[in-house]
Coordinates of C-alpha atoms and ligand atoms in Angstrom, one line a residue:
X1 CA -41.0 -3.2 -35.5
X2 CA -39.5 0.0 -34.3
X3 CA -37.3 -0.3 -31.3
X4 CA -39.2 1.6 -28.5
X5 CA -36.5 1.5 -26.0
X6 CA -34.6 4.8 -26.0
X7 CA -30.9 4.3 -25.6
X8 CA -29.3 6.4 -22.9
X9 CA -28.0 9.6 -24.3
X10 CA -24.7 9.2 -22.5
X11 CA -23.0 6.8 -20.1
X12 CA -22.4 8.5 -16.7
X13 CA -18.8 8.4 -15.7
X14 CA -17.7 7.1 -12.4
X15 CA -14.4 6.7 -10.6
X16 CA -13.6 3.6 -8.4
X17 CA -10.8 4.2 -6.0
X18 CA -9.5 0.7 -5.5
X19 CA -6.9 -0.7 -3.1
X20 CA -4.6 -3.3 -4.7
X21 CA -3.2 -4.7 -1.5
X22 CA 0.5 -5.0 -0.7
X23 CA 1.6 -7.1 -3.7
X24 CA 0.5 -10.7 -3.8
X25 CA -2.4 -10.6 -6.4
X26 CA -4.3 -13.2 -4.3
X27 CA -4.8 -10.5 -1.7
X28 CA -7.0 -8.5 -4.0
X29 CA -10.7 -8.3 -2.9
X30 CA -13.3 -9.9 -5.1
X31 CA -14.7 -6.5 -5.8
X32 CA -11.4 -5.2 -7.0
X33 CA -11.0 -8.1 -9.4
X34 CA -14.5 -7.6 -10.8
X35 CA -14.0 -3.9 -11.3
X36 CA -10.6 -4.4 -13.0
X37 CA -12.2 -6.8 -15.4
X38 CA -14.9 -4.4 -16.4
X39 CA -13.2 -1.0 -16.4
X40 CA -12.8 1.3 -19.5
X41 CA -9.6 2.8 -18.1
X42 CA -7.2 2.2 -15.3
X43 CA -4.9 4.8 -13.7
X44 CA -2.4 3.0 -11.6
X45 CA 0.6 3.8 -9.3
X46 CA 4.1 2.3 -9.3
X47 CA 3.4 0.2 -6.2
X48 CA 0.8 -1.9 -8.2
X49 CA 2.5 -5.2 -9.2
X50 CA 2.5 -6.7 -12.7
X51 CA 0.5 -9.8 -11.5
X52 CA -2.3 -7.5 -10.5
X53 CA -2.5 -5.8 -13.9
X54 CA -3.2 -9.2 -15.4
X55 CA -6.7 -8.8 -14.1
X56 CA -7.3 -5.6 -16.0
X57 CA -9.8 -5.9 -19.0
X58 CA -7.6 -6.5 -22.1
X59 CA -9.2 -3.6 -24.0
X60 CA -9.0 -1.1 -21.1
X61 CA -6.8 1.9 -21.5
X62 CA -3.8 1.9 -19.0
X63 CA -2.4 5.1 -17.7
X64 CA 0.7 4.9 -15.4
X65 CA 0.7 7.7 -12.8
X66 CA 4.1 6.9 -11.3
X67 CA 4.7 8.1 -7.8
X68 CA 8.0 6.4 -7.1
X69 CA 9.9 8.4 -4.5
X70 CA 11.5 11.5 -6.2
X71 CA 10.1 10.4 -9.6
X72 CA 6.6 11.8 -9.8
X73 CA 5.6 10.8 -13.3
X74 CA 2.4 12.9 -13.0
X75 CA 2.0 15.6 -10.4
X76 CA -0.9 15.0 -8.0
X77 CA -2.9 17.9 -9.5
X78 CA -2.5 16.4 -12.9
X79 CA -3.8 13.0 -11.6
X80 CA -6.8 14.7 -10.0
X81 CA -7.7 16.6 -13.1
X82 CA -7.2 13.5 -15.3
X83 CA -9.7 11.5 -13.2
X84 CA -12.3 14.4 -13.6
X85 CA -11.7 14.5 -17.3
X86 CA -12.0 10.8 -17.9
X87 CA -15.2 10.6 -15.8
X88 CA -16.7 13.6 -17.7
X89 CA -16.1 11.6 -20.9
X90 CA -18.5 9.1 -19.5
X91 CA -15.8 6.5 -18.7
X92 CA -15.7 4.0 -15.8
X93 CA -12.3 4.6 -14.3
X94 CA -10.4 2.4 -11.8
X95 CA -7.9 4.5 -9.8
X96 CA -5.7 1.7 -8.5
X97 CA -3.4 2.2 -5.6
X98 CA -1.1 0.0 -3.6
X99 CA -2.4 -1.3 -0.3
X100 CA -5.4 0.6 1.0
X101 CA -6.3 3.9 -0.8
X102 CA -7.0 5.7 2.5
X103 CA -3.8 4.8 4.3
X104 CA -0.9 7.1 3.2
X105 CA -2.3 6.8 -0.4
X106 CA -3.7 10.3 -1.0
X107 CA -7.0 8.7 -1.8
X108 CA -8.8 11.3 0.3
X109 CA -7.2 14.2 -1.6
X110 CA -8.3 12.7 -5.0
X111 CA -11.8 12.0 -3.8
X112 CA -12.1 15.6 -2.5
X113 CA -11.5 16.9 -6.0
X114 CA -14.0 14.5 -7.5
X115 CA -16.6 15.6 -5.0
X116 CA -15.9 19.2 -5.7
X117 CA -16.5 18.5 -9.4
X118 CA -19.7 16.5 -8.8
X119 CA -18.2 13.2 -10.1
X120 CA -19.6 9.9 -8.8
X121 CA -17.1 7.8 -7.0
X122 CA -16.8 4.7 -4.8
X123 CA -14.0 3.5 -2.6
X124 CA -12.9 -0.2 -2.5
X125 CA -10.6 -0.9 0.5
X126 CA -7.5 -2.9 0.1
X127 CA -5.2 -4.7 2.5
X128 CA -2.8 -2.1 3.8
X129 CA 0.9 -2.9 3.9
X130 CA 0.9 -3.0 7.7
X131 CA -1.6 -5.8 7.7
X132 CA -0.5 -7.8 4.7
X133 CA 3.2 -7.4 5.2
X134 CA 3.2 -8.2 8.9
X135 CA 1.1 -11.3 8.2
X136 CA 3.5 -12.6 5.6
X137 CA 6.4 -11.8 7.9
X138 CA 4.9 -13.7 10.8
X139 CA 4.7 -10.6 13.1
X140 CA 1.2 -10.2 14.7
X141 CA 0.7 -6.4 15.2
X142 CA -1.1 -7.0 18.5
X143 CA -0.6 -9.8 21.0
X144 CA -2.0 -10.0 24.5
X145 CA 1.5 -10.6 25.9
X146 CA 3.3 -7.8 24.0
X147 CA 1.2 -5.0 22.5
X148 CA -2.3 -3.7 23.2
X149 CA -2.2 -1.0 20.5
X150 CA -0.7 -0.3 17.2
X151 CA 0.3 3.0 15.4
X152 CA 0.7 3.5 11.7
X153 CA 3.0 6.5 10.9
X154 CA 4.8 7.8 7.9
X155 CA 8.6 8.2 8.0
X156 CA 8.6 10.5 5.0
X157 CA 7.5 14.0 5.5
X158 CA 7.0 16.7 2.8
X159 CA 10.3 18.5 3.8
X160 CA 12.2 15.2 3.7
X161 CA 12.7 14.9 7.5
X162 CA 11.3 12.3 9.8
X163 CA 9.8 14.8 12.3
X164 CA 7.5 12.6 14.3
X165 CA 5.8 12.6 17.7
X166 CA 8.6 10.6 19.2
X167 CA 7.2 10.7 22.8
X168 CA 4.1 8.8 21.5
X169 CA 6.2 6.4 19.5
X170 CA 8.5 5.2 22.3
X171 CA 5.8 4.0 24.7
X172 CA 5.9 0.4 25.8
X173 CA 3.4 -2.3 25.0
X174 CA 2.5 -1.0 21.6
X175 CA 3.6 -1.7 18.0
X176 CA 4.7 1.1 15.7
X177 CA 4.5 0.5 11.9
X178 CA 6.4 3.0 9.8
X179 CA 5.6 3.4 6.2
X180 CA 8.1 5.1 3.8
X181 CA 10.8 5.0 6.4
X182 CA 13.6 3.0 4.8
X183 CA 15.7 6.0 3.8
X184 CA 15.3 7.6 7.3
X185 CA 15.9 4.3 9.2
X186 CA 19.1 5.2 10.9
X187 CA 17.6 8.6 12.0
X188 CA 14.4 6.9 13.2
X189 CA 16.3 4.4 15.4
X190 CA 18.5 7.2 16.7
X191 CA 15.5 9.4 17.6
X192 CA 13.6 6.5 19.3
X193 CA 16.6 5.8 21.5
X194 CA 17.1 9.6 22.2
X195 CA 13.5 9.8 23.3
X196 CA 13.7 7.0 25.8
X197 CA 13.2 3.7 24.0
X198 CA 15.6 1.0 25.1
X199 CA 18.3 0.3 22.5
X200 CA 17.4 -3.4 22.8
X201 CA 13.8 -2.8 21.6
X202 CA 13.1 -5.2 18.7
X203 CA 12.6 -3.8 15.2
X204 CA 12.1 -5.5 11.8
X205 CA 12.4 -4.2 8.3
X206 CA 10.4 -6.2 5.7
X207 CA 11.4 -5.6 2.0
X208 CA 8.9 -6.4 -0.8
X209 CA 6.4 -8.0 1.6
X210 CA 4.0 -10.7 0.3
X211 CA 5.8 -11.2 -3.0
X212 CA 8.7 -13.5 -4.2
X213 CA 11.4 -11.1 -3.3
X214 CA 10.3 -10.6 0.3
X215 CA 13.1 -10.4 2.8
X216 CA 12.9 -9.8 6.6
X217 CA 15.7 -8.5 8.8
X218 CA 15.1 -8.3 12.6
X219 CA 17.3 -6.8 15.2
X220 CA 17.3 -4.0 17.8
X221 CA 17.1 -0.2 17.6
X222 CA 20.9 -0.1 18.1
X223 CA 22.0 -2.6 15.4
X224 CA 19.4 -3.0 12.6
X225 CA 19.9 0.2 10.6
X226 CA 23.5 -0.8 9.8
X227 CA 22.6 -4.3 8.8
X228 CA 19.7 -3.1 6.6
X229 CA 22.1 -0.7 4.8
X230 CA 24.6 -3.5 4.3
X231 CA 21.9 -5.8 2.8
X232 CA 20.9 -3.2 0.3
X233 CA 17.2 -3.3 1.0
X234 CA 15.1 -1.4 -1.5
X235 CA 11.6 0.2 -1.6
X236 CA 8.9 -0.7 -0.7
X237 CA 10.0 -1.7 2.7
X238 CA 8.1 -1.5 6.0
X239 CA 9.5 -0.9 9.5
X240 CA 7.9 -2.6 12.5
X241 CA 9.0 -1.6 16.0
X242 CA 8.0 -3.4 19.2
X243 CA 8.2 -6.6 21.2
X244 CA 5.9 -8.5 18.7
X245 CA 8.9 -8.6 16.4
X246 CA 10.4 -11.3 18.6
X247 CA 7.6 -13.6 17.4
X248 CA 9.0 -13.6 13.8
X249 CA 11.5 -16.3 14.7
X250 CA 8.8 -18.8 15.5
X251 CA 5.9 -17.6 13.3
X252 CA 7.6 -16.9 10.0
X253 CA 5.7 -19.0 7.5
X254 CA 6.2 -17.3 4.1
X255 CA 9.2 -18.7 2.5
X256 CA 8.6 -17.3 -1.0
X257 CA 10.4 -20.0 -3.0
X258 CA 8.5 -22.9 -1.3
X259 CA 5.2 -21.0 -1.1
X260 CA 5.3 -20.0 -4.8
X261 CA 6.0 -23.6 -5.9
X262 CA 3.0 -24.8 -3.8
X263 CA 0.8 -22.2 -5.5
X264 CA 1.9 -23.4 -8.9
X265 CA 1.2 -27.0 -8.0
X266 CA -2.3 -25.9 -6.8
X267 CA -2.9 -24.1 -10.1
X268 CA -1.8 -27.2 -12.1
X269 CA -3.9 -29.7 -10.1
X270 CA -7.0 -27.5 -10.0
Ligands
SAH301 N1 -1.6 2.9 0.6 C1 -0.5 2.0 0.8 C2 0.8 2.7 1.4 C3 1.4 3.7 0.4 S1 2.8 4.4 1.1 C4 -0.9 0.9 1.8 O1 -2.0 1.0 2.4 O2 -0.2 0.0 2.0 C5 4.1 3.4 0.4 C6 4.8 2.6 1.6 O3 4.0 1.5 2.0 C7 6.1 2.0 1.2 O4 7.2 3.0 1.2 C8 6.3 1.0 2.2 O5 6.7 1.5 3.4 C9 4.9 0.5 2.4 N2 4.6 -0.7 1.5 C10 3.7 -0.9 0.6 N3 3.8 -2.1 0.0 C11 4.7 -2.8 0.7 C12 5.3 -4.1 0.6 N4 4.8 -5.0 -0.3 N5 6.3 -4.4 1.4 C13 6.8 -3.5 2.3 N6 6.3 -2.3 2.4 C14 5.3 -1.9 1.6

């Protein structure tokens, strides 16, 4: 009998802007894992870890968009137009970004271009570095005894300077989380002190948070920059400023070597 069901003339393309979280693949959302497993093509940034790419459908096309500091493999305009082109070809595209796509991730800019071109899209939030990295470092971002508010700021401005609203950043009883600030760390500490923060204010730098190479250094605005430089910390690293940093000594729970062994044991016994 003749098949009476008319096949669709074309598959409608769609872009999923997905947050990959800060590194540990187990911090992906269920929705992210499902979309990665079904996608036709994935366009991913340098912050997305290898363990996360294991969830991508084996036959999906993989496009690396770069975005390491000073090494923009693809310019932002090229990425925007690539997403439009792939969706117009009828593909389901996962645009995968580290952390949350709407926090210092240019997700908004990419979605604006899709909207202008009438492309369907969805946004899947991810755990942003401030939340994931602070959790794994044992530093609660708010605490009734120490901080009633929390600011997320970027330490890397377009012109290369760290020209921030210092008056707002030095207030007491708040936590300041600085993304992309590693290279400007000495200048940031200097500016905070110059704008009235006590030199003894606690500060932490967390390198490679939530993954096996995580390292945390804590100190004060007056001494930490030097020690971080001596330790050779590399990107990605997150800066946390405020009294909550003092809690790290008692709350640090993620000791990568031990925790990774435990996870392997779990996987084997499951
Ligand atoms: N959209 C991302 C942030 C992108 S900006 C998010 O929501 O997390 C990149 C900056 O995020 C890095 O320079 C670093 O400051 C921070 N970052 C991201 N992942 C990190 C990690 N695993 N450890 C420490 N810092 C991280």
